CSV table of C-alpha atoms in Angstrom, one decimal:
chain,number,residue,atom,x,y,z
A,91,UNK,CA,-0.8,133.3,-1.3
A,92,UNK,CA,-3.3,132.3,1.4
A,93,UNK,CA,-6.2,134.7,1.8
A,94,UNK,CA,-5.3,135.3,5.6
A,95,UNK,CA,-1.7,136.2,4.5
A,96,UNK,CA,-3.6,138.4,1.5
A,97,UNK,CA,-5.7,140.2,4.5
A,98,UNK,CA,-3.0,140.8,6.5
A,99,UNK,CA,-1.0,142.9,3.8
A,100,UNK,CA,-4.3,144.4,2.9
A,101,UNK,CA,-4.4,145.8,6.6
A,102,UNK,CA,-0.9,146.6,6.8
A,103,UNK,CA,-1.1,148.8,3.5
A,104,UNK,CA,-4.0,150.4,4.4
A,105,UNK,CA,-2.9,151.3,7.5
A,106,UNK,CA,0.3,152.8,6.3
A,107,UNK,CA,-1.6,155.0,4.3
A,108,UNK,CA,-4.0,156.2,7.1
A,109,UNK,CA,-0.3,156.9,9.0
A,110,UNK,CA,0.7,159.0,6.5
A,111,UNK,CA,-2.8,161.1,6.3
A,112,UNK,CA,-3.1,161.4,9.8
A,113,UNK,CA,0.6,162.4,10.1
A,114,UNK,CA,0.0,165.4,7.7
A,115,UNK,CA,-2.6,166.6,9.7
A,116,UNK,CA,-1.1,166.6,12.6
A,117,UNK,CA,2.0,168.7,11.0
A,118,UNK,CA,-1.1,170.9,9.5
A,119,UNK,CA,-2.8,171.4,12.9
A,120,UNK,CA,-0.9,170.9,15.8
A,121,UNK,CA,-2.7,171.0,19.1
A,122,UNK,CA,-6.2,171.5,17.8
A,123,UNK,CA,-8.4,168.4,18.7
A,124,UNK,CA,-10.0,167.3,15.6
A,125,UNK,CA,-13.3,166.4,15.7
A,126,UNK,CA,-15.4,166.5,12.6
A,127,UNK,CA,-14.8,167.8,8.9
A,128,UNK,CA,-18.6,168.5,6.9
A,129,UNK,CA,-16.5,168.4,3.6
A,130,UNK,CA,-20.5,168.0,1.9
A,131,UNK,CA,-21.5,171.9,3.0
A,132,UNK,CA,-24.1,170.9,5.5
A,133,UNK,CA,-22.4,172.8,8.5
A,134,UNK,CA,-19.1,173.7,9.5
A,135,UNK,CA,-15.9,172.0,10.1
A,136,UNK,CA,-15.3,171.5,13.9
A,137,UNK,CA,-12.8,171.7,16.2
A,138,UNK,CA,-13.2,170.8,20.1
A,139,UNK,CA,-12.6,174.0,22.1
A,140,UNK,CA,-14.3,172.9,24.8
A,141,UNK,CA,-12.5,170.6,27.3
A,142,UNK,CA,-14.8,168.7,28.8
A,143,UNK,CA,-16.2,167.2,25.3
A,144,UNK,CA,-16.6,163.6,25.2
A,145,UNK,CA,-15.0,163.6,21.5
A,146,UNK,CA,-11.8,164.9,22.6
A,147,UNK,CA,-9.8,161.1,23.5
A,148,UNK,CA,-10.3,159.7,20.1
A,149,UNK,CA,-7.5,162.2,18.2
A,150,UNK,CA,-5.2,162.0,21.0
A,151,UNK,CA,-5.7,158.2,21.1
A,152,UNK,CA,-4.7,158.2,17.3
A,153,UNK,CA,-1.6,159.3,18.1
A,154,UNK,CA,-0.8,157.1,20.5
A,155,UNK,CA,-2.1,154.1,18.5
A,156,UNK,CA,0.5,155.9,15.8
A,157,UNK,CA,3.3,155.9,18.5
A,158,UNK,CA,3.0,152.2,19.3
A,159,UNK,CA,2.3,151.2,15.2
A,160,UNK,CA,5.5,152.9,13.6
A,161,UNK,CA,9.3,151.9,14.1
A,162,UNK,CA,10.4,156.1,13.2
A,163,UNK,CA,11.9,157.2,16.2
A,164,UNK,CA,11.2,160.6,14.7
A,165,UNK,CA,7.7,160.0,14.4
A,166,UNK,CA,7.2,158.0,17.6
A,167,UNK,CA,8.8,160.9,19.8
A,168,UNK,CA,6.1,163.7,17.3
A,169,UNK,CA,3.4,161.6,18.0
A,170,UNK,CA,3.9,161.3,22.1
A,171,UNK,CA,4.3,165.1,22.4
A,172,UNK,CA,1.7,165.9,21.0
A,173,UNK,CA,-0.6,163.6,22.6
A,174,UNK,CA,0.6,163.8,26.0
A,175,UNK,CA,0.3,168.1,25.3
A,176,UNK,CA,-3.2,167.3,24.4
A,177,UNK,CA,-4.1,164.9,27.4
A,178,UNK,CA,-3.0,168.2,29.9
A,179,UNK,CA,-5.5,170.2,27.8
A,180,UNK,CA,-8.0,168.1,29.3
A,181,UNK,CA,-6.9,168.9,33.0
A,182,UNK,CA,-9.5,172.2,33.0
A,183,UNK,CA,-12.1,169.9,32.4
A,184,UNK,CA,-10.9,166.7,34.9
A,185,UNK,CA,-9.6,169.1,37.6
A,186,UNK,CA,-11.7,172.3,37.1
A,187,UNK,CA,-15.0,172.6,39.1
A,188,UNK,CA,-16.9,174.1,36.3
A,189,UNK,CA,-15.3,171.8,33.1
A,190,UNK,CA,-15.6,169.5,35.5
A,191,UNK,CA,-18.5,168.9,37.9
A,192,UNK,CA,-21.0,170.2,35.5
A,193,UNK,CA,-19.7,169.3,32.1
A,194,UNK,CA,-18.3,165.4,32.7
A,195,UNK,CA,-20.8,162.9,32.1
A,196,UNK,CA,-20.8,159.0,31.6
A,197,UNK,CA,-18.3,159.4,28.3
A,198,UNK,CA,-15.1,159.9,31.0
A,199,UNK,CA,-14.1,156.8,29.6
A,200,UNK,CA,-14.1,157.5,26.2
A,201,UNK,CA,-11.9,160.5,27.2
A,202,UNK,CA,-9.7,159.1,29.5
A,203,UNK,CA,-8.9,155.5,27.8
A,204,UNK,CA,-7.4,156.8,25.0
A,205,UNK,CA,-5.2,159.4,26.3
A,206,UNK,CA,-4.1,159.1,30.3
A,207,UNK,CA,-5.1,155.1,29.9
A,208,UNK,CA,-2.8,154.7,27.1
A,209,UNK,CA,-0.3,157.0,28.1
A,210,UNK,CA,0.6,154.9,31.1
A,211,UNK,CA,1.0,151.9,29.8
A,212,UNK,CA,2.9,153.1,27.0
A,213,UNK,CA,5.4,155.7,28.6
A,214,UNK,CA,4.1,154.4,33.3
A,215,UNK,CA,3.9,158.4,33.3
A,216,UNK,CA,2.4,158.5,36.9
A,217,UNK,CA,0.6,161.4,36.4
A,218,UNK,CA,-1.2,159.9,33.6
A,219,UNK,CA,-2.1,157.4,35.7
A,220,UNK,CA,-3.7,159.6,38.6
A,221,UNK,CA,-5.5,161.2,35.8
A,222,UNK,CA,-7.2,157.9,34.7
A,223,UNK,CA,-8.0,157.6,38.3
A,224,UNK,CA,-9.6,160.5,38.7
A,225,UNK,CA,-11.9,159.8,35.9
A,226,UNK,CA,-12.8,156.3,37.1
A,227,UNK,CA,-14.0,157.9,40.4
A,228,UNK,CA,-15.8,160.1,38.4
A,229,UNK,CA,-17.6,157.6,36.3
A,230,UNK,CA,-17.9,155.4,40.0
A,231,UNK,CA,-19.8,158.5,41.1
A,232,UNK,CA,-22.6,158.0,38.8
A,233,UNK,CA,-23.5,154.9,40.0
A,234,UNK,CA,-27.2,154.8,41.3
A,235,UNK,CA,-27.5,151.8,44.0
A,236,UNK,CA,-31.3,151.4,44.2
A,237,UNK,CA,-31.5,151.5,40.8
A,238,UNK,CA,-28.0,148.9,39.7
A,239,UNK,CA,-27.1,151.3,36.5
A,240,UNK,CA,-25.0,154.7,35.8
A,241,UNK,CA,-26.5,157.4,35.2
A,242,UNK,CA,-26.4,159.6,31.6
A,243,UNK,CA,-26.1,162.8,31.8
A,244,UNK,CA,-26.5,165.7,34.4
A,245,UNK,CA,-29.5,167.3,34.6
A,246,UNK,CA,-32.2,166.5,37.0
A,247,UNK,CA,-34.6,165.8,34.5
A,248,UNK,CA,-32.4,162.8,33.3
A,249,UNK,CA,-31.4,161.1,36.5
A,250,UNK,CA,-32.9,157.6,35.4
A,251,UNK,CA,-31.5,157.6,31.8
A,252,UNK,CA,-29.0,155.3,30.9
A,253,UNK,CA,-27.6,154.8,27.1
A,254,UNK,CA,-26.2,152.0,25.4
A,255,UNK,CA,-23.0,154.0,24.6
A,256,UNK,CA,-22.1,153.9,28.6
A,257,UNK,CA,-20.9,149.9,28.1
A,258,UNK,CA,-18.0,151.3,25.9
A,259,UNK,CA,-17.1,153.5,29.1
A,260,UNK,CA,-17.0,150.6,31.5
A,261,UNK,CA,-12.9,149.7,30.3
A,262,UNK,CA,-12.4,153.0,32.0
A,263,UNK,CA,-13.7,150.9,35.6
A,264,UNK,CA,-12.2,147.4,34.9
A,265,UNK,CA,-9.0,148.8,33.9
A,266,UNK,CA,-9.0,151.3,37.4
A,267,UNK,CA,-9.2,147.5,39.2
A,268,UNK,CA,-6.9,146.2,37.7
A,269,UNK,CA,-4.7,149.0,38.3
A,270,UNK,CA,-5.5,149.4,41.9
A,271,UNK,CA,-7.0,146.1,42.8
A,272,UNK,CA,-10.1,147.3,44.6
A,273,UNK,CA,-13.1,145.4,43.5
A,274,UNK,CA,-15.6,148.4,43.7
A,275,UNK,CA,-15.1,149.5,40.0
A,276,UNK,CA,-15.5,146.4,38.5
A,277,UNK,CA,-18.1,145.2,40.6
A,278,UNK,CA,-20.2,148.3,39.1
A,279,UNK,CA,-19.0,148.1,35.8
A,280,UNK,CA,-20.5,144.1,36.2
A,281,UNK,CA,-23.9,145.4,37.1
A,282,UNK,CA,-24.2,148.2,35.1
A,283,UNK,CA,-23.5,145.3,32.3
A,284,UNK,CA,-25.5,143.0,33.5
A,285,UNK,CA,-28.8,145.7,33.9
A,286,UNK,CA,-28.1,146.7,30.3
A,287,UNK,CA,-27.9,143.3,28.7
A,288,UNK,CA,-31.1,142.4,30.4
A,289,UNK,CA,-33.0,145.2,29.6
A,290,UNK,CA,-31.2,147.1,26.7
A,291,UNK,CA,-30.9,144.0,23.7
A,292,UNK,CA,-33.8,143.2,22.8
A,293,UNK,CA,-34.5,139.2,22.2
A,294,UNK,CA,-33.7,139.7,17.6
A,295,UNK,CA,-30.0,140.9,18.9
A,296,UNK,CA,-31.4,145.0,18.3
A,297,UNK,CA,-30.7,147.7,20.4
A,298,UNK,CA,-32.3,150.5,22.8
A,299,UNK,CA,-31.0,153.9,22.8
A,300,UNK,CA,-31.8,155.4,25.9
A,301,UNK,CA,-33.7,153.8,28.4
A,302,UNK,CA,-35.2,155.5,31.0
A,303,UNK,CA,-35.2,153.6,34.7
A,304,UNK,CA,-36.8,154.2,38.3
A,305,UNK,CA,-34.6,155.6,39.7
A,306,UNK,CA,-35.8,154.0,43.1
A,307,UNK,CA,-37.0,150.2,41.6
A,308,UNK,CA,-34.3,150.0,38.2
A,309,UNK,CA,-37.4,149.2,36.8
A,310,UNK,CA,-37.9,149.6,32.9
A,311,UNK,CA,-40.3,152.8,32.1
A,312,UNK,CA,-39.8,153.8,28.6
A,313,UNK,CA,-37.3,154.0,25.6
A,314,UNK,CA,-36.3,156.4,23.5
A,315,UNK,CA,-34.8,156.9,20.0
A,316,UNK,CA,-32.3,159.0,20.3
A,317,UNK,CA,-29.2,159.4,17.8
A,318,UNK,CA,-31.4,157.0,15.9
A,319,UNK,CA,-34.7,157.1,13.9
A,320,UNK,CA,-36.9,156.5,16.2
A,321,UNK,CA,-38.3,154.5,19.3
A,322,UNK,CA,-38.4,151.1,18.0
A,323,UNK,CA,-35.6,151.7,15.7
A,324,UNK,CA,-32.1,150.3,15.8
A,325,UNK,CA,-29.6,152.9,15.6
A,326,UNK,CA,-26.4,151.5,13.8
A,327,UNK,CA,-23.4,152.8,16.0
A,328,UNK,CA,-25.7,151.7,19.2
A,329,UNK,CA,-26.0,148.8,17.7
A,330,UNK,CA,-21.4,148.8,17.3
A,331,UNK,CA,-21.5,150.3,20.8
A,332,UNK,CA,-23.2,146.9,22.5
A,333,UNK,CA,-20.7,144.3,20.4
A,334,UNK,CA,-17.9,146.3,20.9
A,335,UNK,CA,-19.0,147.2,25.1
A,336,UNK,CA,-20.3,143.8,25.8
A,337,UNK,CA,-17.0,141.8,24.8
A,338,UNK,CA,-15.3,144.5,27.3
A,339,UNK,CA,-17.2,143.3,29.7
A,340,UNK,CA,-16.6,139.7,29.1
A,341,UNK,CA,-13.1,140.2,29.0
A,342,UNK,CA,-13.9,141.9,32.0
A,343,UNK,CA,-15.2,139.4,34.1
A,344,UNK,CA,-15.5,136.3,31.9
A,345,UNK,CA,-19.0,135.8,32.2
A,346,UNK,CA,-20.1,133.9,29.2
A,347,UNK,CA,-23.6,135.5,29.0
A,348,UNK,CA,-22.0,138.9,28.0
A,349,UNK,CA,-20.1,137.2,25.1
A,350,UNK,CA,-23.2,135.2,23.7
A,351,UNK,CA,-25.0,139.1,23.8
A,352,UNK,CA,-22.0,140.5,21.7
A,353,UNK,CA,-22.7,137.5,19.2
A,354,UNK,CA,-26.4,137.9,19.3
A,355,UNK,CA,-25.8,141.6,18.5
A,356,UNK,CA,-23.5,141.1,15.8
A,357,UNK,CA,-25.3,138.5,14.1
A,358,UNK,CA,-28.2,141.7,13.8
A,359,UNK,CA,-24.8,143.8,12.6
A,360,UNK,CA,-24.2,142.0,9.8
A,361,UNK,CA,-27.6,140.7,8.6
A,362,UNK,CA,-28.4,144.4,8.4
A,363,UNK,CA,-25.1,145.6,7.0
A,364,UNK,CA,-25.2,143.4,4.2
A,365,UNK,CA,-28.4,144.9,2.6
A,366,UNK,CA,-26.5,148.2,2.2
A,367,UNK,CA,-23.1,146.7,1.0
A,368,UNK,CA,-21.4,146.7,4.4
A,369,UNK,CA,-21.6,150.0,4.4
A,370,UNK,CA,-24.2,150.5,7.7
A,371,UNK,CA,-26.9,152.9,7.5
A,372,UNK,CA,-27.5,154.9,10.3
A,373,UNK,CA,-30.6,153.4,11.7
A,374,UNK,CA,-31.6,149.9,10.5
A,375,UNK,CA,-35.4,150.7,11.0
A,376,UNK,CA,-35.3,153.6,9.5
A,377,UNK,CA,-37.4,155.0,5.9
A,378,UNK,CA,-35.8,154.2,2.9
A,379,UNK,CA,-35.3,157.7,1.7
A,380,UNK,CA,-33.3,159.5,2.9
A,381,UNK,CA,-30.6,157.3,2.2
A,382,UNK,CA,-28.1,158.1,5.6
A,383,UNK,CA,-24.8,155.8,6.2
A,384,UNK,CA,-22.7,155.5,9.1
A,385,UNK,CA,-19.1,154.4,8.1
A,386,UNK,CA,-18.5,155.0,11.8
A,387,UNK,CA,-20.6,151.9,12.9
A,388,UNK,CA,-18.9,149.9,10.8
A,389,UNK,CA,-15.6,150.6,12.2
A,390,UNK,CA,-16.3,150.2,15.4
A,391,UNK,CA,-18.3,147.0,14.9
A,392,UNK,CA,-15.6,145.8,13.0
A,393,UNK,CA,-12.8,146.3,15.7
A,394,UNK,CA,-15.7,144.6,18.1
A,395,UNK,CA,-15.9,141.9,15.7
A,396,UNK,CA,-12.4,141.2,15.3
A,397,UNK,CA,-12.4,140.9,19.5
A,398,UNK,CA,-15.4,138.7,19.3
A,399,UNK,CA,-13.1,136.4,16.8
A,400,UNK,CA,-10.3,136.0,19.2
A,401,UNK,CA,-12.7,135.2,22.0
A,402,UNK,CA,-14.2,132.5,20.2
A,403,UNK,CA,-14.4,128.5,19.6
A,404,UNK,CA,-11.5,128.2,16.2
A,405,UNK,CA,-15.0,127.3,14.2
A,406,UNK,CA,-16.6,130.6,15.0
A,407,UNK,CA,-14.3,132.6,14.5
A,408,UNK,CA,-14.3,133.1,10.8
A,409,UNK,CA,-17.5,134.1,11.0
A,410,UNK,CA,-16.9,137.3,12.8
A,411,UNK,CA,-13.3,138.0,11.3
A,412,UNK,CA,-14.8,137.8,8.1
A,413,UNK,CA,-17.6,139.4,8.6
A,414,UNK,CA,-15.4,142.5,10.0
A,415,UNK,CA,-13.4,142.3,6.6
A,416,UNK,CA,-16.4,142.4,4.4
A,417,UNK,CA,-17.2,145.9,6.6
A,418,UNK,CA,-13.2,147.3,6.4
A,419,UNK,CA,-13.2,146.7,3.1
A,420,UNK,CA,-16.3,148.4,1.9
A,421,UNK,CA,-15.2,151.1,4.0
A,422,UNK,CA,-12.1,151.6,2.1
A,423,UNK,CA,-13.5,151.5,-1.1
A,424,UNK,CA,-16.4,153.7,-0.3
A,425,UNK,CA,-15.5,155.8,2.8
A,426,UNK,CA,-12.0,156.2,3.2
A,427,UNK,CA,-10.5,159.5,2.0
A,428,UNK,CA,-6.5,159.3,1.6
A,429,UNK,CA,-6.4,162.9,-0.3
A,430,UNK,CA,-4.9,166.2,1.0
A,431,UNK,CA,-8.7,167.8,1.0
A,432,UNK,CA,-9.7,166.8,4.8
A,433,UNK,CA,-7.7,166.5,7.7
A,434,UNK,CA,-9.7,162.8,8.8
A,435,UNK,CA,-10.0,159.6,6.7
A,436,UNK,CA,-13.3,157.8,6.9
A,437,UNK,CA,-16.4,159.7,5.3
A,438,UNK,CA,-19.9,158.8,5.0
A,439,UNK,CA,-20.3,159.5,9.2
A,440,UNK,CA,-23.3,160.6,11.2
A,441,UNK,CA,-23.7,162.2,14.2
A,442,UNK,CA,-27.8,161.3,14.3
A,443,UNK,CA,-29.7,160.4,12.0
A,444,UNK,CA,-31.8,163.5,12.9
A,445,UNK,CA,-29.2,165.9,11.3
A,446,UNK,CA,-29.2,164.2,8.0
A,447,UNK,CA,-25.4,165.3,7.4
A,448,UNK,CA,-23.0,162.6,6.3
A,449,UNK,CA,-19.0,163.7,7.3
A,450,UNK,CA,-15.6,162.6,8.7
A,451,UNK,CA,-16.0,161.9,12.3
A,452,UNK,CA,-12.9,161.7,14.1
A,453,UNK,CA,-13.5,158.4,15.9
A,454,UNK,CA,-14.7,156.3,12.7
A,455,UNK,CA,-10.8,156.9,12.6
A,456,UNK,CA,-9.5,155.9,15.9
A,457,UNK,CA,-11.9,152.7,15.2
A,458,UNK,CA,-10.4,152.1,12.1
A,459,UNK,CA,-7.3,152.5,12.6
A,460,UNK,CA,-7.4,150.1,15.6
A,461,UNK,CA,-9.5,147.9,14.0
A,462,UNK,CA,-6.6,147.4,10.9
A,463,UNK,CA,-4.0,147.2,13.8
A,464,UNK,CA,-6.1,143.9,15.1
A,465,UNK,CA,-5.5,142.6,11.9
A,466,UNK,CA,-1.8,143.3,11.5
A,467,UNK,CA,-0.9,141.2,14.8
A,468,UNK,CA,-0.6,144.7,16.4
A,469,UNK,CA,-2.6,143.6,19.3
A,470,UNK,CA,-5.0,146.8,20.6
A,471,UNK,CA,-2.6,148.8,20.3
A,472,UNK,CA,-2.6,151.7,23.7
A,473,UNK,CA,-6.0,152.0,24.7
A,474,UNK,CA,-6.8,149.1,26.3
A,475,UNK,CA,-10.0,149.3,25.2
A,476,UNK,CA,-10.2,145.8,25.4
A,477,UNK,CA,-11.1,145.8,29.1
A,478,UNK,CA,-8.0,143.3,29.3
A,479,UNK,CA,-5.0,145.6,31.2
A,480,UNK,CA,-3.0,143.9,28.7
């Protein structure tokens, strides 16, 4: 049997079993959001309570990645109720001044992708649609014009941040122009690109954090280290943000410069992966002791991968679609979880590498799961996370 043939069933098995995890918890927990399990004792199992957390499209967006991966109409119809009950949950926080105004950031897309993105082109709900709307406009508002980047973040003190995870919120703008055909969202979702990729990846394929910008001139006044080590360092899911949020913007727009960034970035990826077994640790800069993974970088770089792959010259791509194997894999055989002990999957996640806690993170799931869908010929599944509108 050809190894492509081999990896395919590989995926398809796996995914199966990730299915029949995920469906259990859902049955266990109804409408509760998950968000992360510290299985390990070094805090608390959580929940998310609060609407307007950015967390709280990934379990949702498992559902509906369920709904569009399984052929039981039972299932399919379980899955869609419960994820379109979820996405109204999070009307306090689109609609509601307070949830809203003061608790929405620059991670709109991560919440609205997964659930009011996908729900539309799954099930053309209209009100899903106006709800991804909404969010785009909000993630439009943060645009700063003098400086040509979207602001992180709310408080005064913060106005010229901007953080590497924002390029995995920009499908949120491409898609709203595709849907609606004004320009204006992609055309910021281009610059805030564009600023990043010139200012963000530094020339070795690494990434910054947080950078913080004139707010006046855009110019460049300092880094910081953020989730990661430290400033310098190269924190591992930043590093799975930029592959993953530069080949959305490239299938975006097309510009070629954005998809040469996503290879320069992975090529760092996997360099540094490998020295830990494919199994990222959370900063690639960071001391040797503690010893700190994060399988959740490795899903999501693997899914970016596995884009990068399709996007490609037919000689490059094995490069990449190997390369996200070697990470799935190790995954599996070190992370993944397919007991009845935890309600999530994937172990071995950080939140920062400041809290020295390793635990199951709910979107090292969502990643994963999509990731393993790529490789079944499943397409992206329902989020069009892909930037495409496809």
């Amino acid at each position: 049997m050809a190894d492509a043939e081999m990896n395919r069933i590989w995926a398809a098995e796996t995914w199966k079993r990730m299915e029949e995890k995920l469906h259990r918890s859902l049955l266990k927990n109804g409408d509760k959001i998950l968000y992360t399990i510290d299985k390990n004792g070094d805090g608390e199992d959580r929940y998310t309570e609060r609407p307007s957390c950015w967390i709280n499209g990934f379990w949702p967006g498992i559902l509906w990645q369920l709904y569009q991966g399984t052929g039981d109409g039972g299932r399919k119809a379980l899955y869609a109720e419960h994820a379109k009950r979820m996405e109204k949950m999070l009307d306090k926080a689109l609609f509601e001044t307070e949830e809203g105004f003061e608790g929405l950031h620059h991670d709109v897309g991560f919440m609205w992708v997964p659930t009011s993105a996908a729900s539309y082109r799954l099930t053309k709900d209209p009100a899903s649609r106006r709800r991804a709307l909404v969010a785009a406009n909000y993630l439009a508002s943060r645009w700063n014009p003098d400086g040509g980047f979207l602001t992180a973040w709310n408080s005064k003190e913060k106005e010229g941040w901007s953080i590497i995870d924002t390029m995995m919120n920009l499908s949120l703008l491409y898609w709203a122009s595709e849907e609606t055909g004004y320009e204006r969202f992609a055309r910021i979702a281009d610059l805030h690109a564009e600023k990043t990729m010139n200012n963000a990846v530094r020339p070795d394929g690494s990434v910054i954090h947080i950078l913080h910008y004139d707010v006046r001139t855009g110019e460049a006044l300092e880094s910081f280290g953020g989730q990661g080590y430290g400033v310098g360092s190269s924190w591992s899911r930043g590093q799975a943000w930029a592959i993953y949020g530069f080949m959305v913007s490239y299938l975006g727009t097309g510009r070629q410069e954005y998809l040469d960034t996503a290879k320069r970035v992975a090529h760092y990826f996997l360099a540094n992966a490998a020295q830990s077994g494919y199994v990222p640790h959370v900063d690639f800069r960071s001391p040797e002791e503690p010893v700190l993974y994060d399988s959740t970088a490795g899903a999501i770089a693997a899914s970016g991968m596995l884009m990068l792959a399709e996007a490609v010259p037919e000689l490059e791509k094995g490069l990449y679609r190997n390369g996200a194997l070697l990470m799935l894999k190790a995954l599996e055989k070190e992370c993944c979880d397919f007991s009845e002990d935890t309600d999530l999957i994937l172990s071995k996640g950080a939140e920062a590498y400041r809290y020295r806690a390793q635990k199951y993170i709910v979107y090292g799931d969502y990643y994963y799961l999509e990731a393993l869908g790529r490789l079944c010929g499943r397409g992206i599944f329902s989020t069009g996370s892909d930037g495409s509108g496809r």
